[in-house]
Structure formats: C-alpha cells, structure tokens
PDB file of C-alpha atoms in Angstrom:
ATOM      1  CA  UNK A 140      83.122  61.427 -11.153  1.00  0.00           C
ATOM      2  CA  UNK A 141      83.226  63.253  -7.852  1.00  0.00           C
ATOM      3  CA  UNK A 142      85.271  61.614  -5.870  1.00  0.00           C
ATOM      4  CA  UNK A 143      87.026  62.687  -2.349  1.00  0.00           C
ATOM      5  CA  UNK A 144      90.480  61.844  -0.956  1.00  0.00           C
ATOM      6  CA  UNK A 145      90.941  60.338   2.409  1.00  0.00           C
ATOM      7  CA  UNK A 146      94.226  59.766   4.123  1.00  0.00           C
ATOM      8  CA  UNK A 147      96.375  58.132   1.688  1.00  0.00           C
ATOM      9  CA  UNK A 148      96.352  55.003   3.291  1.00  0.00           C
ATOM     10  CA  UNK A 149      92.911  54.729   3.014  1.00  0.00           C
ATOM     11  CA  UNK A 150      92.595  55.419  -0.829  1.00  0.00           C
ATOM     12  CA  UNK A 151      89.835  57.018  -2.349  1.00  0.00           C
ATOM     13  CA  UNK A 152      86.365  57.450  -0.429  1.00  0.00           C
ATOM     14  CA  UNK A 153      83.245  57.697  -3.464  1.00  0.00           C
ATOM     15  CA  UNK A 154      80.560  60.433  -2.433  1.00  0.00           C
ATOM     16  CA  UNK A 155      77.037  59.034  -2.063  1.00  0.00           C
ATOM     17  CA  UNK A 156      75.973  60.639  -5.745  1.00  0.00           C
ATOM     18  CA  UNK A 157      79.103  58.527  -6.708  1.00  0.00           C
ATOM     19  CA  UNK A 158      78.038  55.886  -5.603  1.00  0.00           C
ATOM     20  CA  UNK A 159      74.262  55.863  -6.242  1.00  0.00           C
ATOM     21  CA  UNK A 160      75.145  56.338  -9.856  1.00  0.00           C
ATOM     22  CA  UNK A 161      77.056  52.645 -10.154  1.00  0.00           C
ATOM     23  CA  UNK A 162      74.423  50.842  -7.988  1.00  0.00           C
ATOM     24  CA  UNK A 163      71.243  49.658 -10.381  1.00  0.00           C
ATOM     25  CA  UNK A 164      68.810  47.755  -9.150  1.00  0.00           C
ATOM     26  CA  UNK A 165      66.935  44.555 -10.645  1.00  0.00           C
ATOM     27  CA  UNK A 166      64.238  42.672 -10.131  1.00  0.00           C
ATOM     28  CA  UNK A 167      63.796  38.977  -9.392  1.00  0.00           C
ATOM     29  CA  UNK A 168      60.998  36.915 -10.033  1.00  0.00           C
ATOM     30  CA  UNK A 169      60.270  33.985  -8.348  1.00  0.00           C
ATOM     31  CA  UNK A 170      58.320  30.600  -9.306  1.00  0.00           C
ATOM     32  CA  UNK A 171      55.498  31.792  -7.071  1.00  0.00           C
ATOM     33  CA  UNK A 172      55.124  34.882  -9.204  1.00  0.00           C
ATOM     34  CA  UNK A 173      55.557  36.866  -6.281  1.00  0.00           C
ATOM     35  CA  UNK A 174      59.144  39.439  -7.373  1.00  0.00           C
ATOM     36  CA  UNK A 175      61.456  41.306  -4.831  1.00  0.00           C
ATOM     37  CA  UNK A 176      64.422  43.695  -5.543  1.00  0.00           C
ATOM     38  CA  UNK A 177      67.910  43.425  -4.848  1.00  0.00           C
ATOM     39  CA  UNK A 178      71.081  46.075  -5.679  1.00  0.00           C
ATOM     40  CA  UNK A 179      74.637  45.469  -7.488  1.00  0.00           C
ATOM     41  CA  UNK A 180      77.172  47.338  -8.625  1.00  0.00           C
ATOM     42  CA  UNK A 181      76.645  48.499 -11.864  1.00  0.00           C
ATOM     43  CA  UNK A 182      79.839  46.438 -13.217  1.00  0.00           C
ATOM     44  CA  UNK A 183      78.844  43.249 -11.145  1.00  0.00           C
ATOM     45  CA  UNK A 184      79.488  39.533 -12.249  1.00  0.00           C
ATOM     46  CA  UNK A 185      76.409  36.776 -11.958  1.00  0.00           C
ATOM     47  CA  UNK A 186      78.122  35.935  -8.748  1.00  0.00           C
ATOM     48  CA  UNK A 187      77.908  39.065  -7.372  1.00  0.00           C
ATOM     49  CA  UNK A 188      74.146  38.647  -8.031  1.00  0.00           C
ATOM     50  CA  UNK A 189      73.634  36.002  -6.884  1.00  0.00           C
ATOM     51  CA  UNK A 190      75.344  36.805  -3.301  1.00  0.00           C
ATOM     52  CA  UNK A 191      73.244  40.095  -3.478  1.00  0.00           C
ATOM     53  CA  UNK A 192      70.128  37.819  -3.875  1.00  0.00           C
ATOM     54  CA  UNK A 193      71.097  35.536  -1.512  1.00  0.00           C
ATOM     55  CA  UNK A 194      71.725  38.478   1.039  1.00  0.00           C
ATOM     56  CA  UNK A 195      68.193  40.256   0.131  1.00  0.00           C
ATOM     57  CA  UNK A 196      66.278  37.287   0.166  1.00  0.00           C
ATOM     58  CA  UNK A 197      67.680  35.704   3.454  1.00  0.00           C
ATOM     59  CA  UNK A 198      67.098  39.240   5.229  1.00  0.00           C
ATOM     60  CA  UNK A 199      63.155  39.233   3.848  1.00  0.00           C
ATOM     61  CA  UNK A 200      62.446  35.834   5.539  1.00  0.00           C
ATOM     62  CA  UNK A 201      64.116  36.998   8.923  1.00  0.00           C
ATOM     63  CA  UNK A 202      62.097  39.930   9.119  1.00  0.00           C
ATOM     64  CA  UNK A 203      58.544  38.354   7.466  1.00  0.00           C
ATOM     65  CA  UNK A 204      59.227  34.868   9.602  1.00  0.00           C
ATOM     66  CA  UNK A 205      61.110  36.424  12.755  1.00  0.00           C
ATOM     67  CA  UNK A 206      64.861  35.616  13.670  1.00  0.00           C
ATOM     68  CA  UNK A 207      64.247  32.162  14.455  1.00  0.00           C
ATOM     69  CA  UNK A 208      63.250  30.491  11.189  1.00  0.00           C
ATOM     70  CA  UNK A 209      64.896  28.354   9.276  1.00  0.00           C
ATOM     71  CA  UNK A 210      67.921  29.358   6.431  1.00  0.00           C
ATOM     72  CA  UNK A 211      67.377  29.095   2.877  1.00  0.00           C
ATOM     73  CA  UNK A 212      69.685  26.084   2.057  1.00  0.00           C
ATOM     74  CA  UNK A 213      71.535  28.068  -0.738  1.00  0.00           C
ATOM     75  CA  UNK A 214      73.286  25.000  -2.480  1.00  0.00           C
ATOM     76  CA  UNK A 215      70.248  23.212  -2.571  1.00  0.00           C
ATOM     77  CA  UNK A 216      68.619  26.545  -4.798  1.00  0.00           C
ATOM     78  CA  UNK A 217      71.656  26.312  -6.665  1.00  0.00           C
ATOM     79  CA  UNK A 218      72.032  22.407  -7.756  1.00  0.00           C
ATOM     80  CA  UNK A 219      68.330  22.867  -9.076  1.00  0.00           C
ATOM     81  CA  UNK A 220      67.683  26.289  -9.985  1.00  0.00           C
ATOM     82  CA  UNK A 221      69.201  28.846 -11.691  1.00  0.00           C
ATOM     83  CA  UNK A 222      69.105  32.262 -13.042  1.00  0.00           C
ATOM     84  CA  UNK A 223      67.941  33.466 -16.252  1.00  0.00           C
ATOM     85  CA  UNK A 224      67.221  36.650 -18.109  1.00  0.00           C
ATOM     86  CA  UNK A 225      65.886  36.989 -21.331  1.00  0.00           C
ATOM     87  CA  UNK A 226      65.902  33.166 -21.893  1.00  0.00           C
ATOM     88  CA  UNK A 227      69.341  32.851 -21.032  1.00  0.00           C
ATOM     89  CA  UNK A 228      70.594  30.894 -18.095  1.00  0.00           C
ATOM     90  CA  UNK A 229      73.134  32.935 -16.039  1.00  0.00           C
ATOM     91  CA  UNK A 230      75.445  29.846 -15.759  1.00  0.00           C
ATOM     92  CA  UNK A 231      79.016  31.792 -15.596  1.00  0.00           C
ATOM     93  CA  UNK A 232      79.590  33.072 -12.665  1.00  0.00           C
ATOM     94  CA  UNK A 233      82.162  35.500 -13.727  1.00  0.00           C
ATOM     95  CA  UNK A 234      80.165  36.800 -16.693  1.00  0.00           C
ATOM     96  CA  UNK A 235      79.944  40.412 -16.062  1.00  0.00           C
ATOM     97  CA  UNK A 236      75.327  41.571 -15.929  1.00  0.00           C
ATOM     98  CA  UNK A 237      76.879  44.256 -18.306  1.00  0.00           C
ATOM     99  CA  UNK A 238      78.025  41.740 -21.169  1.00  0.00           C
ATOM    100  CA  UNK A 239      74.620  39.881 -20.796  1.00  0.00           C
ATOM    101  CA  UNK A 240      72.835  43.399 -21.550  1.00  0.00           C
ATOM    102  CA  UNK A 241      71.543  43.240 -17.813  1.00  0.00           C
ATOM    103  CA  UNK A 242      70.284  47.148 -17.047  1.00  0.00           C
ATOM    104  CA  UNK A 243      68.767  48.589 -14.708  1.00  0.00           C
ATOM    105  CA  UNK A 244      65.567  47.629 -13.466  1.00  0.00           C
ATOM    106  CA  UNK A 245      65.679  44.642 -15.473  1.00  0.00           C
ATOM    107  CA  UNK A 246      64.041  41.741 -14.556  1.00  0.00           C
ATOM    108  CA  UNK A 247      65.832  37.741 -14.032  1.00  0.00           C
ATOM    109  CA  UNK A 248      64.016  34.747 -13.000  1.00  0.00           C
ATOM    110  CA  UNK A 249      64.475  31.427 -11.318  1.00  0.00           C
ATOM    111  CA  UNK A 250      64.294  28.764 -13.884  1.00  0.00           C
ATOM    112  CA  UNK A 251      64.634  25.112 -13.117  1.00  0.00           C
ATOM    113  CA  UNK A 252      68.614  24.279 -13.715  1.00  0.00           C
ATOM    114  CA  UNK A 253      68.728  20.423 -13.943  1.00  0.00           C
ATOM    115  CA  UNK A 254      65.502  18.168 -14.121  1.00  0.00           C
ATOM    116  CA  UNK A 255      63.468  19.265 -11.605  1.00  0.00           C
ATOM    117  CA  UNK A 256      59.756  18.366 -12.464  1.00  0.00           C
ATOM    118  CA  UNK A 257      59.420  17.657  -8.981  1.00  0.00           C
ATOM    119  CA  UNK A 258      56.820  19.926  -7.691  1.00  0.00           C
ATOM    120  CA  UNK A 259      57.205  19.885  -4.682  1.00  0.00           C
ATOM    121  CA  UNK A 260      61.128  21.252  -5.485  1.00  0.00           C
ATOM    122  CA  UNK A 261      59.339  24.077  -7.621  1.00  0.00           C
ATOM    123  CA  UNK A 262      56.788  24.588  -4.583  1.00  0.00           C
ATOM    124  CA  UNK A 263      59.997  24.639  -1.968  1.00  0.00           C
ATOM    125  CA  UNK A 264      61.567  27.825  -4.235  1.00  0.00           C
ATOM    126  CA  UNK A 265      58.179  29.857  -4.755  1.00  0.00           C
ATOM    127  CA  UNK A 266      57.291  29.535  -0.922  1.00  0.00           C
ATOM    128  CA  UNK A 267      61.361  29.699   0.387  1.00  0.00           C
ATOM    129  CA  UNK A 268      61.055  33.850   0.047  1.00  0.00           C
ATOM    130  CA  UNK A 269      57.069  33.574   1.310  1.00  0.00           C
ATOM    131  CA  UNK A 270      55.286  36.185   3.652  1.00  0.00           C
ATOM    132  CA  UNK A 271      53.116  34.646   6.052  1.00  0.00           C
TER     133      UNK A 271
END
C-alpha cells in the first residue's frame, strides 16, 4: 500500500493509486430500465451506498433538469423502495457490500420494498433520475 505521511497531526494522506484501488464502482438499475453508476469504498456498508446513490443521482437531475428543479424526496424512495442485488434486498444498513459478495461493477436494483403496486409510485422512481 503506498501510502505518504503528512504532518503528524494530520495522519496519513493515501496516494491517488491508493486510493483508486479501494474505490469500485457499481451499477444501478432503475425501474425505467434506464442504469447509472455511482462509486464506494471498496469496504462500504449498504448505507454508504445508498448515500453515494443518493449523491450521484441528485447531481444527474441538477445537471439534466437545471439547478432549479425539484429534490428527489429521499424518504419517500426509501419507505417504498429498496435495494437489491442478486435477489436479495439490501435491508441492513450496516451490512458491509463485501459480506453480500457485492464486487465491482456489479449491478443492484430498485425493487419495490413494501406494497407498492401503485403505478404511478413505480412510474415516480423510473422517471425521478429521467433526462429530458
């Protein structure tokens, strides 16, 4: 591991090979079909997922809608939808994407969490990440 020292108070500083070696990347695919890509530490948590998705997707719809549009109301995502990968639903948030066999490049969906037949629900999360 190549790692440099800063000023003690400061701890360690990671090089950017360092550090590009313990970021993977994964895909997520939405109810739309549409997918887009988001990073994590390699040792992340489904948390730390899910604030990387929420952070990815919320920066695609400011730049495809424009700084004024609307946020994605996160809890509402949440209480409906959920995560899954491999036809398991990331429900712990402090499960570590390692101990689920998440890899790189992997793919996760959105699958619906509670009852949510409502189409119009499954409509909202396919469109929420849309491109004009």
């Amino acid at each position: 591991m190549k790692i440099r020292k800063a000023k003690q108070e400061h701890g360690p500083i990671f090089s950017e090979d360092t550090l590009a070696a313990k970021i993977m990347n994964v895909n997520v695919l939405k109810l739309d079909g549409t997918a887009f890509e988001i990073s994590v530490l390699d040792g992340a948590s489904v948390a730390d997922l899910k604030a990387s998705l929420e952070f990815t997707a919320n920066d695609l719809q400011k730049k495809s809608l424009g700084q004024g549009s609307g946020s994605i109301d996160w809890d509402q995502v949440w209480a409906n939808f959920c995560l899954c990968y491999m036809n398991q639903k990331l429900l712990d948030d402090s499960a570590s994407l390692r101990s689920i066999g998440i890899q790189r490049d992997d793919q996760i969906t959105f699958v619906c969490h509670k009852s949510c037949q409502n189409t119009r629900r499954k409509r909202w999360l396919g469109g929420c990440f849309a491109h004009p």
